[in-house]
mmCIF file of C-alpha atoms and ligand atoms in Angstrom:
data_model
loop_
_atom_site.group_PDB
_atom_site.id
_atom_site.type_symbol
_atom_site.label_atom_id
_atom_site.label_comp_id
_atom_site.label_asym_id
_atom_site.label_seq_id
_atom_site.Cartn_x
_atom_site.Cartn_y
_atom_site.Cartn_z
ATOM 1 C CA UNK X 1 23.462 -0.527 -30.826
ATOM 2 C CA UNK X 2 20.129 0.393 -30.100
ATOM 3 C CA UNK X 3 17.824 -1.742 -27.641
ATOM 4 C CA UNK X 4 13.914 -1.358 -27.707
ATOM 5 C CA UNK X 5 11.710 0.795 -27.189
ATOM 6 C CA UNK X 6 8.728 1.895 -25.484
ATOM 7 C CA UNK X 7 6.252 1.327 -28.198
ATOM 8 C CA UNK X 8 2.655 1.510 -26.254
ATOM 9 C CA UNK X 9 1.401 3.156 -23.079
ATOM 10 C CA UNK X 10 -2.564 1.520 -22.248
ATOM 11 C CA UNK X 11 -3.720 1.953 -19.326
ATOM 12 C CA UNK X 12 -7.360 -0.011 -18.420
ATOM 13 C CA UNK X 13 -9.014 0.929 -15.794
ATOM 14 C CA UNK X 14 -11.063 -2.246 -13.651
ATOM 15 C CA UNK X 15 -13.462 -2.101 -10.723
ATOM 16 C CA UNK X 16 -15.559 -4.859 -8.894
ATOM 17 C CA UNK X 17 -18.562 -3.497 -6.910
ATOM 18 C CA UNK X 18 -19.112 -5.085 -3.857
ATOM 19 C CA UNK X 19 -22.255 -7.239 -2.243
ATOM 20 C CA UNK X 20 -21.344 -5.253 0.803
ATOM 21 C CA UNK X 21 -19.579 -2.208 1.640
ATOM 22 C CA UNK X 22 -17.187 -1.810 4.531
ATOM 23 C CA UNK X 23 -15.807 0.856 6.259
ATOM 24 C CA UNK X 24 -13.113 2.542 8.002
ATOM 25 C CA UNK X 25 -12.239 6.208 9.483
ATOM 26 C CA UNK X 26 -12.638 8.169 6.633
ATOM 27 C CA UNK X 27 -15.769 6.157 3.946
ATOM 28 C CA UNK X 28 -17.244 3.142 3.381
ATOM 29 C CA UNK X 29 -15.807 0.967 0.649
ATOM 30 C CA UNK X 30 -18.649 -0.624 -2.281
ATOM 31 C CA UNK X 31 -16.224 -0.946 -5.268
ATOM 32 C CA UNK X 32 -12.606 -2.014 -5.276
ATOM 33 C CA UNK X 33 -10.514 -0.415 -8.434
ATOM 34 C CA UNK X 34 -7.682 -0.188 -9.985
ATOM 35 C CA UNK X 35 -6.005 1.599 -12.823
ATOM 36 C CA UNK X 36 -3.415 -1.079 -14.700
ATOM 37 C CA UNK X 37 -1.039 0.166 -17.099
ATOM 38 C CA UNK X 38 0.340 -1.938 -20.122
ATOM 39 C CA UNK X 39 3.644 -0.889 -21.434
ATOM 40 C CA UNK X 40 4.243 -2.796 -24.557
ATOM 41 C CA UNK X 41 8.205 -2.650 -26.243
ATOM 42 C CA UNK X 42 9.365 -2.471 -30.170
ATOM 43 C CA UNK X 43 10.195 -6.082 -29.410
ATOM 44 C CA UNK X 44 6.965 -7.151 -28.231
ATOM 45 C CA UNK X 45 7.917 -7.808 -24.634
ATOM 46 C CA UNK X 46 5.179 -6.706 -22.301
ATOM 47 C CA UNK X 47 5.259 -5.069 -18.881
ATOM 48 C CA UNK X 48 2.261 -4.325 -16.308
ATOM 49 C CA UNK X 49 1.606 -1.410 -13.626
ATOM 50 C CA UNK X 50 -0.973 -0.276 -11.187
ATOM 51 C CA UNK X 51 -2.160 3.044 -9.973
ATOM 52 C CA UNK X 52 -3.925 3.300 -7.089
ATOM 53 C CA UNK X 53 -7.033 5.401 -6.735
ATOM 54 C CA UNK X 54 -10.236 5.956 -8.947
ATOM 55 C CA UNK X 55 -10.599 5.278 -12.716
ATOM 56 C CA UNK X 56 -12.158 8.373 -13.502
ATOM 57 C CA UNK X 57 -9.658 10.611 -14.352
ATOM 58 C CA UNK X 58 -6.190 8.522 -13.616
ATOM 59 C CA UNK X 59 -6.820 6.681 -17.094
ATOM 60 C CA UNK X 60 -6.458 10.034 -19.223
ATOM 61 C CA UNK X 61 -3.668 11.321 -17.022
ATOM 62 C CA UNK X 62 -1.758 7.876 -17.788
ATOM 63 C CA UNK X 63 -2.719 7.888 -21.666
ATOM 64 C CA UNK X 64 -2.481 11.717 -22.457
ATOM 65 C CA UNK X 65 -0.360 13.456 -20.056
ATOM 66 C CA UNK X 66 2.489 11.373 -18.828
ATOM 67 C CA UNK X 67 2.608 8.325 -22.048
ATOM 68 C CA UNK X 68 4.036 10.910 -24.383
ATOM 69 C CA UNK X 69 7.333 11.109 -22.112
ATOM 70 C CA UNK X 70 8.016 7.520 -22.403
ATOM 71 C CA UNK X 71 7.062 6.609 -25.902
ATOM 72 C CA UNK X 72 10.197 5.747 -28.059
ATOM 73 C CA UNK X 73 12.341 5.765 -25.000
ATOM 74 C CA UNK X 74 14.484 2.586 -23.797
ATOM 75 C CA UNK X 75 12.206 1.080 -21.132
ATOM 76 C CA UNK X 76 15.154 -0.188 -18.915
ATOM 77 C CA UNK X 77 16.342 3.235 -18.385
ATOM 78 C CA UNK X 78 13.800 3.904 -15.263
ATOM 79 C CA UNK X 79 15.242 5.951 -12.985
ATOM 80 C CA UNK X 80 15.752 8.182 -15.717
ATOM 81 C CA UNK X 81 12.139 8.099 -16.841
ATOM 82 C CA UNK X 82 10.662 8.672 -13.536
ATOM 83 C CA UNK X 83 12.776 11.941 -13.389
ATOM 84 C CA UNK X 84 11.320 12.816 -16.434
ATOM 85 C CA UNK X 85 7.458 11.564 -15.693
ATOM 86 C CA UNK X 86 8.257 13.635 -12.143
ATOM 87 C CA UNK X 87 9.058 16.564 -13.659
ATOM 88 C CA UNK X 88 6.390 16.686 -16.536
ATOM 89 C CA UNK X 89 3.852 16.065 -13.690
ATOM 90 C CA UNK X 90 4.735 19.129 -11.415
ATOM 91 C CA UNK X 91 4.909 21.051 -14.693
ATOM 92 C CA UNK X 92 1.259 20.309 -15.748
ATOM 93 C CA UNK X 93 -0.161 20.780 -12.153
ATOM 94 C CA UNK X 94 1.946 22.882 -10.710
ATOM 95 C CA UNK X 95 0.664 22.389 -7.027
ATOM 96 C CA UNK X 96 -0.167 18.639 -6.982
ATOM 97 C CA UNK X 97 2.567 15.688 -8.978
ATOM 98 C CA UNK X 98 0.263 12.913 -10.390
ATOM 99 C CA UNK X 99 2.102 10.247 -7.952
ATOM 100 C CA UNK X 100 -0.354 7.672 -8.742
ATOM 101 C CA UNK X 101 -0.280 7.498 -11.828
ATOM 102 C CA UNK X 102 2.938 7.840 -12.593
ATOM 103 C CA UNK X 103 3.450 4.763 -10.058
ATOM 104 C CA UNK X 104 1.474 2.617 -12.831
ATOM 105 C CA UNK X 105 4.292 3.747 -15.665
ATOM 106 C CA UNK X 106 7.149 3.392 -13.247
ATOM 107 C CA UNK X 107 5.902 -0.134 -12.754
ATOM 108 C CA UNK X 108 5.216 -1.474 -15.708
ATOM 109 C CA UNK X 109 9.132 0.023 -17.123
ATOM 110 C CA UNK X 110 10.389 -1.853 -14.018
ATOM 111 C CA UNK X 111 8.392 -5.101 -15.009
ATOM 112 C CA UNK X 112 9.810 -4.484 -18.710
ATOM 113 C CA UNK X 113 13.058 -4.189 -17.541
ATOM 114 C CA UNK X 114 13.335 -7.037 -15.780
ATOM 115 C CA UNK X 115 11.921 -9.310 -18.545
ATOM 116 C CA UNK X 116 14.354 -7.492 -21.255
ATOM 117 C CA UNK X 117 17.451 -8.364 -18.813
ATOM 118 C CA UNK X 118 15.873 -11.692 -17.797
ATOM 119 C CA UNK X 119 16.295 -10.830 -14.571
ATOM 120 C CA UNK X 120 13.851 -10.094 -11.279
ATOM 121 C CA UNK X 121 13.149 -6.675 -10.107
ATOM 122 C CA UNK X 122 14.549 -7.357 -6.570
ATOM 123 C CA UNK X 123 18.250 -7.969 -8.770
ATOM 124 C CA UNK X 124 17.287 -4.584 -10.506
ATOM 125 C CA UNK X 125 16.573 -2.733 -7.459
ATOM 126 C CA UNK X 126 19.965 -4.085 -5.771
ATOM 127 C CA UNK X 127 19.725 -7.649 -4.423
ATOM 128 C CA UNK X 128 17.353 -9.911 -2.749
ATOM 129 C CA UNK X 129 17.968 -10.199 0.806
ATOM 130 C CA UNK X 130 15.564 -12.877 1.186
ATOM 131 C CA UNK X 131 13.227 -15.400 -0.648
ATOM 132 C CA UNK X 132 10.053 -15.377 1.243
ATOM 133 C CA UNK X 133 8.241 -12.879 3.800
ATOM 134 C CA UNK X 134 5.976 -12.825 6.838
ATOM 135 C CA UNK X 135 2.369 -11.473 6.361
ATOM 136 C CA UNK X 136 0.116 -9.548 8.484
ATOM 137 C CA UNK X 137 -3.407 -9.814 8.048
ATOM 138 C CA UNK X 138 -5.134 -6.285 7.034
ATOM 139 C CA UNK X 139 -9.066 -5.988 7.251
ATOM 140 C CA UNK X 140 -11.336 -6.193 10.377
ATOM 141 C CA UNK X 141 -13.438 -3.050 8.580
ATOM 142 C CA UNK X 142 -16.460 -1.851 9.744
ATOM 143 C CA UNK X 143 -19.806 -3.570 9.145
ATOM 144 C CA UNK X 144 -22.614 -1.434 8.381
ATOM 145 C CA UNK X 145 -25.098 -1.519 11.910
ATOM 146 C CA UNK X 146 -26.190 0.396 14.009
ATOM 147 C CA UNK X 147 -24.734 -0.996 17.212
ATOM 148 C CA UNK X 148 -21.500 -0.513 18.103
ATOM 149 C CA UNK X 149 -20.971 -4.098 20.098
ATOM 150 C CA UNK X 150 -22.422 -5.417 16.554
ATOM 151 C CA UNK X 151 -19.147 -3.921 15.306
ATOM 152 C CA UNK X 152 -17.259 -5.495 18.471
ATOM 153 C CA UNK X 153 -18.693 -9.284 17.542
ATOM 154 C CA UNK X 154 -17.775 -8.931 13.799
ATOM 155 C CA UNK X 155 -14.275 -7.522 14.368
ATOM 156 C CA UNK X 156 -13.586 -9.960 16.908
ATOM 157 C CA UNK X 157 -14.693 -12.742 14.888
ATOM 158 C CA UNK X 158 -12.494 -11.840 11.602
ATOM 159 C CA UNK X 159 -9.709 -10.654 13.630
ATOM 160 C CA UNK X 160 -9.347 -14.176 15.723
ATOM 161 C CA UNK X 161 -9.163 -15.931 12.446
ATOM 162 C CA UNK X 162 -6.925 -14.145 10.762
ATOM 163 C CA UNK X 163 -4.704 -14.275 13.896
ATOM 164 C CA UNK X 164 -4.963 -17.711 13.657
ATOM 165 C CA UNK X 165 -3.996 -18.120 9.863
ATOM 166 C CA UNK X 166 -1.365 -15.879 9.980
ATOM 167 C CA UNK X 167 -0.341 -14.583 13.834
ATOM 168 C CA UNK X 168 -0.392 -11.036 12.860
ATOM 169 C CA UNK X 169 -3.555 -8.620 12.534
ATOM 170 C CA UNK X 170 -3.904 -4.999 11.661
ATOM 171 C CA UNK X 171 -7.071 -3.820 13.336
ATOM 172 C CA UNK X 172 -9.284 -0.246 11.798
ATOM 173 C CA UNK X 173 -9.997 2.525 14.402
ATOM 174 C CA UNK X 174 -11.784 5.424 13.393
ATOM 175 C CA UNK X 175 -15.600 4.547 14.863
ATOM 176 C CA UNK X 176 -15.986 8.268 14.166
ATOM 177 C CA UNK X 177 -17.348 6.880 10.971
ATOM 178 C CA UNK X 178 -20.222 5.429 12.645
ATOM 179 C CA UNK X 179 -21.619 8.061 15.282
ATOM 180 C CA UNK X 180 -19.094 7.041 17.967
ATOM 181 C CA UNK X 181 -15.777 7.892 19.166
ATOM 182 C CA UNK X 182 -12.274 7.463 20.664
ATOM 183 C CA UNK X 183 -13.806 5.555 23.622
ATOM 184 C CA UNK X 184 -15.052 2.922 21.596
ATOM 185 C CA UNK X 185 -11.972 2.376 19.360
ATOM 186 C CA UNK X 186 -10.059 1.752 22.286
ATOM 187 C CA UNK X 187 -12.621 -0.693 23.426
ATOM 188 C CA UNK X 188 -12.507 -2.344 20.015
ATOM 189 C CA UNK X 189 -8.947 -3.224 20.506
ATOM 190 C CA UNK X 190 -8.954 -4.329 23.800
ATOM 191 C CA UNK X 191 -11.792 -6.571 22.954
ATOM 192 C CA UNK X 192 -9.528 -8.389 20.309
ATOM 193 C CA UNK X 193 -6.716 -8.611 22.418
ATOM 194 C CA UNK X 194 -8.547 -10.005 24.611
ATOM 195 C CA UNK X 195 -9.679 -12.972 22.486
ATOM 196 C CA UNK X 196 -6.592 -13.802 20.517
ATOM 197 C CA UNK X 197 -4.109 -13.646 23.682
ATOM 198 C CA UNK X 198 -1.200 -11.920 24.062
ATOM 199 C CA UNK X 199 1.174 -13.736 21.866
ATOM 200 C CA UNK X 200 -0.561 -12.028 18.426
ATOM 201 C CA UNK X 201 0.909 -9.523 16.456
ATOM 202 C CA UNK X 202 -1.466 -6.750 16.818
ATOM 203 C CA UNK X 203 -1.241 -2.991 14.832
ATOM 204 C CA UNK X 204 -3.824 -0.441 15.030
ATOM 205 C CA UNK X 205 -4.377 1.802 12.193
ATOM 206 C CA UNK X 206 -6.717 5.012 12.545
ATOM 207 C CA UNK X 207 -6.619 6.421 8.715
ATOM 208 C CA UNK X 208 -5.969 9.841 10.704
ATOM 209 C CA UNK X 209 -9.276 9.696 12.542
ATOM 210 C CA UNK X 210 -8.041 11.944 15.137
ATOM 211 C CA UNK X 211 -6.549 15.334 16.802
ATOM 212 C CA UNK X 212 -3.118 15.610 18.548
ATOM 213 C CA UNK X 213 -4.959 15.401 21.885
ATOM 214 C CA UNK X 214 -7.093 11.921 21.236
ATOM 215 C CA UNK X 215 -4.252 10.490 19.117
ATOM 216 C CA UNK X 216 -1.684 10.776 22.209
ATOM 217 C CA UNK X 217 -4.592 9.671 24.640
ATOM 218 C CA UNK X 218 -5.711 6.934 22.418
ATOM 219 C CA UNK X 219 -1.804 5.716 21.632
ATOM 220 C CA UNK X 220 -1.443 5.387 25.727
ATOM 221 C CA UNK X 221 -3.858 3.213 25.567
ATOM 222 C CA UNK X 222 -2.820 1.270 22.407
ATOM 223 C CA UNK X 223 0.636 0.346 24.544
ATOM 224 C CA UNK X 224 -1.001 -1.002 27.522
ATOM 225 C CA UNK X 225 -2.476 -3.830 24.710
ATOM 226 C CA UNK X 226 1.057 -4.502 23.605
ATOM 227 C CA UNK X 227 -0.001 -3.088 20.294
ATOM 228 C CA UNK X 228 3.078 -3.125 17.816
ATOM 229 C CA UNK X 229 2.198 0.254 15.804
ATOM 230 C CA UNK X 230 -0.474 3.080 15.325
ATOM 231 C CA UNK X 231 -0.470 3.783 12.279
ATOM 232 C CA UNK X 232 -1.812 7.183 10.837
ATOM 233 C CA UNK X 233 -2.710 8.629 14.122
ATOM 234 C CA UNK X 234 -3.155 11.889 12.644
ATOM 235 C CA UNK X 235 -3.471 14.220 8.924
ATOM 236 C CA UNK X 236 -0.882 13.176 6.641
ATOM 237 C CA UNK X 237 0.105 16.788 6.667
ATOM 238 C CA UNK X 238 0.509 17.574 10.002
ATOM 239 C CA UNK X 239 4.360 16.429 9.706
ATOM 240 C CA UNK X 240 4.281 17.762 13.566
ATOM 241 C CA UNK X 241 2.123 16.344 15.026
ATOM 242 C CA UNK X 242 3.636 13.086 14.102
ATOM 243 C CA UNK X 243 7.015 14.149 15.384
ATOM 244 C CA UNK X 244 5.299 14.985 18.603
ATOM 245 C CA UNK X 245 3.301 11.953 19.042
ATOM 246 C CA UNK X 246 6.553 9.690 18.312
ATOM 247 C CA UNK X 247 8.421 11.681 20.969
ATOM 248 C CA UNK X 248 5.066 11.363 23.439
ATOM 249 C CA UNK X 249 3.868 8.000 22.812
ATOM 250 C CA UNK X 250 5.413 4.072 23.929
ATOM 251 C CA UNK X 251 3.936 2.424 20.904
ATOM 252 C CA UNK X 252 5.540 3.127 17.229
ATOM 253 C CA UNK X 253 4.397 5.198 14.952
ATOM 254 C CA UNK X 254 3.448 4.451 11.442
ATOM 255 C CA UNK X 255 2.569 6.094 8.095
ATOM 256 C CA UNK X 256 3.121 6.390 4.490
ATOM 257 C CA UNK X 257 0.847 5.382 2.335
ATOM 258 C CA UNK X 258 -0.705 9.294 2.099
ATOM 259 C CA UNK X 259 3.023 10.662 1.983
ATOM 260 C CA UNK X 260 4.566 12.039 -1.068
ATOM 261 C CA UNK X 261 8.582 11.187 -1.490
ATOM 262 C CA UNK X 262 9.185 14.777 -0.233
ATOM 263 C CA UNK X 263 7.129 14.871 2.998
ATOM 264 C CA UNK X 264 8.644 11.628 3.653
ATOM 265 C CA UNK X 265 12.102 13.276 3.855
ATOM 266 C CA UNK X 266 10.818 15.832 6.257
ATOM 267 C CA UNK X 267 9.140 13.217 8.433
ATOM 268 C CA UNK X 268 12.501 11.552 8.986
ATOM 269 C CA UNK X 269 14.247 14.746 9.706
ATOM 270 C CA UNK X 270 11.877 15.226 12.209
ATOM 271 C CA UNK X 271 11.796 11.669 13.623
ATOM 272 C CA UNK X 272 7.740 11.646 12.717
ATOM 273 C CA UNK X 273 7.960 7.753 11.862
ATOM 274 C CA UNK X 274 9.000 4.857 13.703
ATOM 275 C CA UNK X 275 7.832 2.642 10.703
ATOM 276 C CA UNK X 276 7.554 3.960 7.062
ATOM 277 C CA UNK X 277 5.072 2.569 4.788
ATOM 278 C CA UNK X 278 5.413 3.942 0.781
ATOM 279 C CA UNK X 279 3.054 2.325 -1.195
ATOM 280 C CA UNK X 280 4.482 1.571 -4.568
ATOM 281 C CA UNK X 281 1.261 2.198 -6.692
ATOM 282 C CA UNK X 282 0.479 5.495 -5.093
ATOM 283 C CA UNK X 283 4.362 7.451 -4.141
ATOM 284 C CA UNK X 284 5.393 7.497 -7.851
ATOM 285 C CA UNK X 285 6.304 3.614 -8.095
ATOM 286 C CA UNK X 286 9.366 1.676 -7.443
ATOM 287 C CA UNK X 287 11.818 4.074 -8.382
ATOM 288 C CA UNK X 288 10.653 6.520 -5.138
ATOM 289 C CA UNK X 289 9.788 3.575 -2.876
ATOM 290 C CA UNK X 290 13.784 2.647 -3.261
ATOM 291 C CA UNK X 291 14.430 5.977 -2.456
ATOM 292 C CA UNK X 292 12.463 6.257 0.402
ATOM 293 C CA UNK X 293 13.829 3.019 1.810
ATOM 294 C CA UNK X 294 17.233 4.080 1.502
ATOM 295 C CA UNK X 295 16.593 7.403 2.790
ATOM 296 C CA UNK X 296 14.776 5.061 6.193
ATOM 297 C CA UNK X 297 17.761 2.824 6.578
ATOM 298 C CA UNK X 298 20.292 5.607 6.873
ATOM 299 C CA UNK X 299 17.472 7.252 9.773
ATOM 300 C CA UNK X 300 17.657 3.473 11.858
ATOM 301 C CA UNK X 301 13.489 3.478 10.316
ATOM 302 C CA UNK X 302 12.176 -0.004 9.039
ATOM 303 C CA UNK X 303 9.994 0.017 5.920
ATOM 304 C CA UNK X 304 6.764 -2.095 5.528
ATOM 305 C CA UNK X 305 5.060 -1.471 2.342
ATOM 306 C CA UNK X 306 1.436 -0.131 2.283
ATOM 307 C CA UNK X 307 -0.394 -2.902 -0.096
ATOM 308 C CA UNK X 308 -3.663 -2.812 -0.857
ATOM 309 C CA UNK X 309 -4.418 -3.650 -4.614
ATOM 310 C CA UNK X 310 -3.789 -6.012 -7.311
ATOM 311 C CA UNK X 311 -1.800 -9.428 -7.940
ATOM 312 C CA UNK X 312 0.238 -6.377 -9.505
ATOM 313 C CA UNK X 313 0.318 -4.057 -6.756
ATOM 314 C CA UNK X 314 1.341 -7.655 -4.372
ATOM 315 C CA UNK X 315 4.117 -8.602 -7.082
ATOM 316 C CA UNK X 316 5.827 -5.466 -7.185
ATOM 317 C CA UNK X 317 5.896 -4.492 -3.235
ATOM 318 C CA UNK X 318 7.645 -8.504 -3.195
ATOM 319 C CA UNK X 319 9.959 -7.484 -4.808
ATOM 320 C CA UNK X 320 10.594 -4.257 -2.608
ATOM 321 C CA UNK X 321 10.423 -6.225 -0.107
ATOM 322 C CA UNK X 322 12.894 -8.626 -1.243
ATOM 323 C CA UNK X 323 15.535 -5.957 -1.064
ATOM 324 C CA UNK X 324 14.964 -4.409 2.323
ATOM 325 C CA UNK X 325 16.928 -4.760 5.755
ATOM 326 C CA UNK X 326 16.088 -5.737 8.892
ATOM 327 C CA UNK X 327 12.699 -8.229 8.968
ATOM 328 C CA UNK X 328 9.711 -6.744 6.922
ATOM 329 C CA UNK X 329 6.400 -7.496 6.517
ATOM 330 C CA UNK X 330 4.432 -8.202 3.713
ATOM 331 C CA UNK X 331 0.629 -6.381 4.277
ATOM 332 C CA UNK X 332 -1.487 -9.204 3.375
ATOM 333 C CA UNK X 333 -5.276 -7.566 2.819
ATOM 334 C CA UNK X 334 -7.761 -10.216 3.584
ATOM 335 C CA UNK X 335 -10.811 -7.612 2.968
ATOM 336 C CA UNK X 336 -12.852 -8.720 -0.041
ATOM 337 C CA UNK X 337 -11.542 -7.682 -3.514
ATOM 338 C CA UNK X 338 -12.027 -10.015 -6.479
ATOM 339 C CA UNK X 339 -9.588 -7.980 -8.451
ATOM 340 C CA UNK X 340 -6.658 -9.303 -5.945
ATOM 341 C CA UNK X 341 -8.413 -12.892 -5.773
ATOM 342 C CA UNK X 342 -9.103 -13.137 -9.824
ATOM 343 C CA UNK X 343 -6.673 -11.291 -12.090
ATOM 344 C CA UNK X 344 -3.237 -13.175 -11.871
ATOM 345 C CA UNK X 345 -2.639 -16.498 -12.807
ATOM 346 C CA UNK X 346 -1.756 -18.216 -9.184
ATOM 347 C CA UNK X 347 -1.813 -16.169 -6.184
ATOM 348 C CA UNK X 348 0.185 -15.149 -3.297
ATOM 349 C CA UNK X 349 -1.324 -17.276 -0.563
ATOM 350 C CA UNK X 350 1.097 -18.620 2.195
ATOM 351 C CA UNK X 351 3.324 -21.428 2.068
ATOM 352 C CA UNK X 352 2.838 -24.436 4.816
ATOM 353 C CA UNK X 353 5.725 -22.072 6.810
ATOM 354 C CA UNK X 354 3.111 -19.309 6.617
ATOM 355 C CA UNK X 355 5.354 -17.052 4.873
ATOM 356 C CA UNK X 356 4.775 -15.283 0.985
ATOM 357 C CA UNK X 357 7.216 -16.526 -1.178
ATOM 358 C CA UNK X 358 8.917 -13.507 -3.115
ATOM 359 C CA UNK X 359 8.277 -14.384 -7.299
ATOM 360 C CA UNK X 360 11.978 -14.743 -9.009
ATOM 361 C CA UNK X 361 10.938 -14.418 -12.035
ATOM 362 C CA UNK X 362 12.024 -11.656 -14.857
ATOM 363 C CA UNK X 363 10.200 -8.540 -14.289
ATOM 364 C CA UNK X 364 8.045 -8.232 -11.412
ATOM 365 C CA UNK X 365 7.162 -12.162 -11.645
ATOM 366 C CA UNK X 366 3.424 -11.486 -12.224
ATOM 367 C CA UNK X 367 1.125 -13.314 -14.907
ATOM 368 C CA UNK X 368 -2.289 -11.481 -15.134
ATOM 369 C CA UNK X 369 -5.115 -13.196 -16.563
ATOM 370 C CA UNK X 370 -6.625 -11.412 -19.557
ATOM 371 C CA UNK X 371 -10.010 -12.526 -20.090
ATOM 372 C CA UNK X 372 -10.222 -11.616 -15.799
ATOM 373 C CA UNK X 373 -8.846 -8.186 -16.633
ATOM 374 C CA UNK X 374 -11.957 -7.952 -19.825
ATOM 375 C CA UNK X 375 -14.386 -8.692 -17.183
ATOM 376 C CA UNK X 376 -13.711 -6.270 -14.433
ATOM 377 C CA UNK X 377 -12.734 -3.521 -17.188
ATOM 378 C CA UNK X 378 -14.556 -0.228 -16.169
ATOM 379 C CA UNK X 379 -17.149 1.130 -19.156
HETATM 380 CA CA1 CA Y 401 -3.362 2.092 6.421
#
């Protein structure tokens, strides 16, 4: 008895410029995009994807490089695919495995999945340990002035509302970006600790702004605010350094979302991560992110997803998140996109408990809005 099959492979690339750009350590930010991927079945059943990362260039390597490895195959036979889309990748680039892109395939197959078994992902992926999730608030970017207490007044501002919507806040260092330094990204964070008290949740994430030397001086200073991670102190690839730091520094030590599935190995080996954070439209999809989070559990490491796209991108770390031990959190970006605000039917806004309720149904339990997805589509 044969089941369907993968019939179509689309992917449709979407962007919304922004009325003003933000930054953080590494650019400023004036369009939000997103590649989504539509996997269509023999039996007409639909499933939906998202890479992370430009347009330009992720659409063909969707359509023309990696589609021809899926088409005609049986859609709920993922893990299996991703093996294949893995390997296909290394062998066309040799040096470099297309993990975005394939995380918009894996995706979608998982979303197809689901809806062929009538079942959610967070079943698929091994059981739902929970129904509903905490947020943190992500944003508190960089404005673009001149003066750095400028930057102080705006942070602050954001940062003690979204501490009062939601408790938690993820603040940007990284002033770098603007003509200053280390001195003034501590400052930043002691200003906002100073406003919303000490009984907020409050992470720091540099985007690897720094050296060993200012990442250890500026993490000292991070634990004397209480703060509850640094994430990306330092280069992705300087697996090291982030072993060192752990061992050196108070406050935990975060990354992931600019880790492949292999480094991520080697960084728990090494102890480099006190929190690991996969993002499931950028490591490969959900098939790695499992991985990964299996591969943290067995090293005593809790997983919080990187999320920072779509309704899609939201639906399918849910469901991740569903499965995982201990007591996640769900990154809840409050920085403007109208791609995450416009493309789903519904959204993913808090419940009066101020927690995300996980979708249960089939597939990733995402409805996007087609006539949205028209309008943002990239020419
Ligand atoms: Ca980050």
């Amino acid at each position: 008895m044969t089941g369907p099959t993968v019939e179509s492979v689309e992917a449709i690339g979407v962007e919304a410029p922004l009325e003003e750009p933000f930054g953080y350590a590494q650019a400023w930010v004036d369009t939000r995009t997103a590649t989504l991927v539509r996997v269509a079945a023999s039996d007409g059943t639909v499933g939906w994807g998202e890479c992370w990362g430009p347009v330009a260039g992720t659409v063909e390597t969707v359509e023309e490089v990696l589609a021809p490895h899926v088409l005609g195959e049986d859609p709920r036979e993922v893990e299996r695919l991703y093996d294949r889309l893995y390997d296909a990748g290394r062998a066309t680039y040799q040096t470099v495995v297309p993990l975005p892109a394939i995380s918009g395939i894996d995706l979608a197959l998982w979303d197809l999945a689901g809806k062929l078994r009538g079942e959610p992902v967070s079943t698929l992926l091994g059981g739902a340990r929970r129904e509903a999730v905490r947020p943190y608030a992500t944003g508190h970017y960089f404005p673009q002035v001149d003066d750095v207490e400028d930057v102080y007044e705006s942070v602050v501002e954001e940062a003690t509302a979204n501490a009062d919507a939601l408790g938690a806040i993820k603040l940007k260092t990284g002033l770098s970006l603007l003509g200053y330094g280390p001195g003034e990204d501590v400052e930043l964070v002691r200003r906002v600790r100073e406003a919303v008290g000490p009984d907020v949740t409050v992470m720091v994430d540099a985007n690897y702004a720094y050296d060993r030397t200012d990442a250890r001086r500026v993490g000292r200073a991070l634990a004397a605010e209480g703060v509850h991670w640094f994430e990306e102190p330092v280069a992705p690839e300087d697996v090291e350094g982030y072993a060192r730091l752990a061992g050196w520094l108070d406050v935990p030590v975060a990354g992931g979302e600019c880790h492949t599935p292999a480094e991520f190995d080697r960084l728990f080996e090494v102890g480099g991560l006190d929190v690991a954070q996969p993002d499931v439209c950028i490591v490969g999809g959900l098939t790695p992110a499992r991985r990964i989070a299996r591969r943290a559990r067995d090293h005593g490491v809790p997983l919080v997803p990187h999320v920072w796209g779509t309704p899609v991108a939201l639906a399918a770390s849910l469901g991740l998140i569903a499965t995982l031990p201990g007591e996640p959190w769900l990154e809840f970006d409050r920085s403007p996109n109208p791609l995450r605000e416009e493309l789903s039917v519904g959204s993913f806004a808090p419940d009066d408990d101020g927690l995300v309720v996980i979708p249960d149904e089939p597939g990733l339990g995402v409805t996007l809005d087609e006539d949205a997805i028209e309008r943002y589509r990239a020419e």
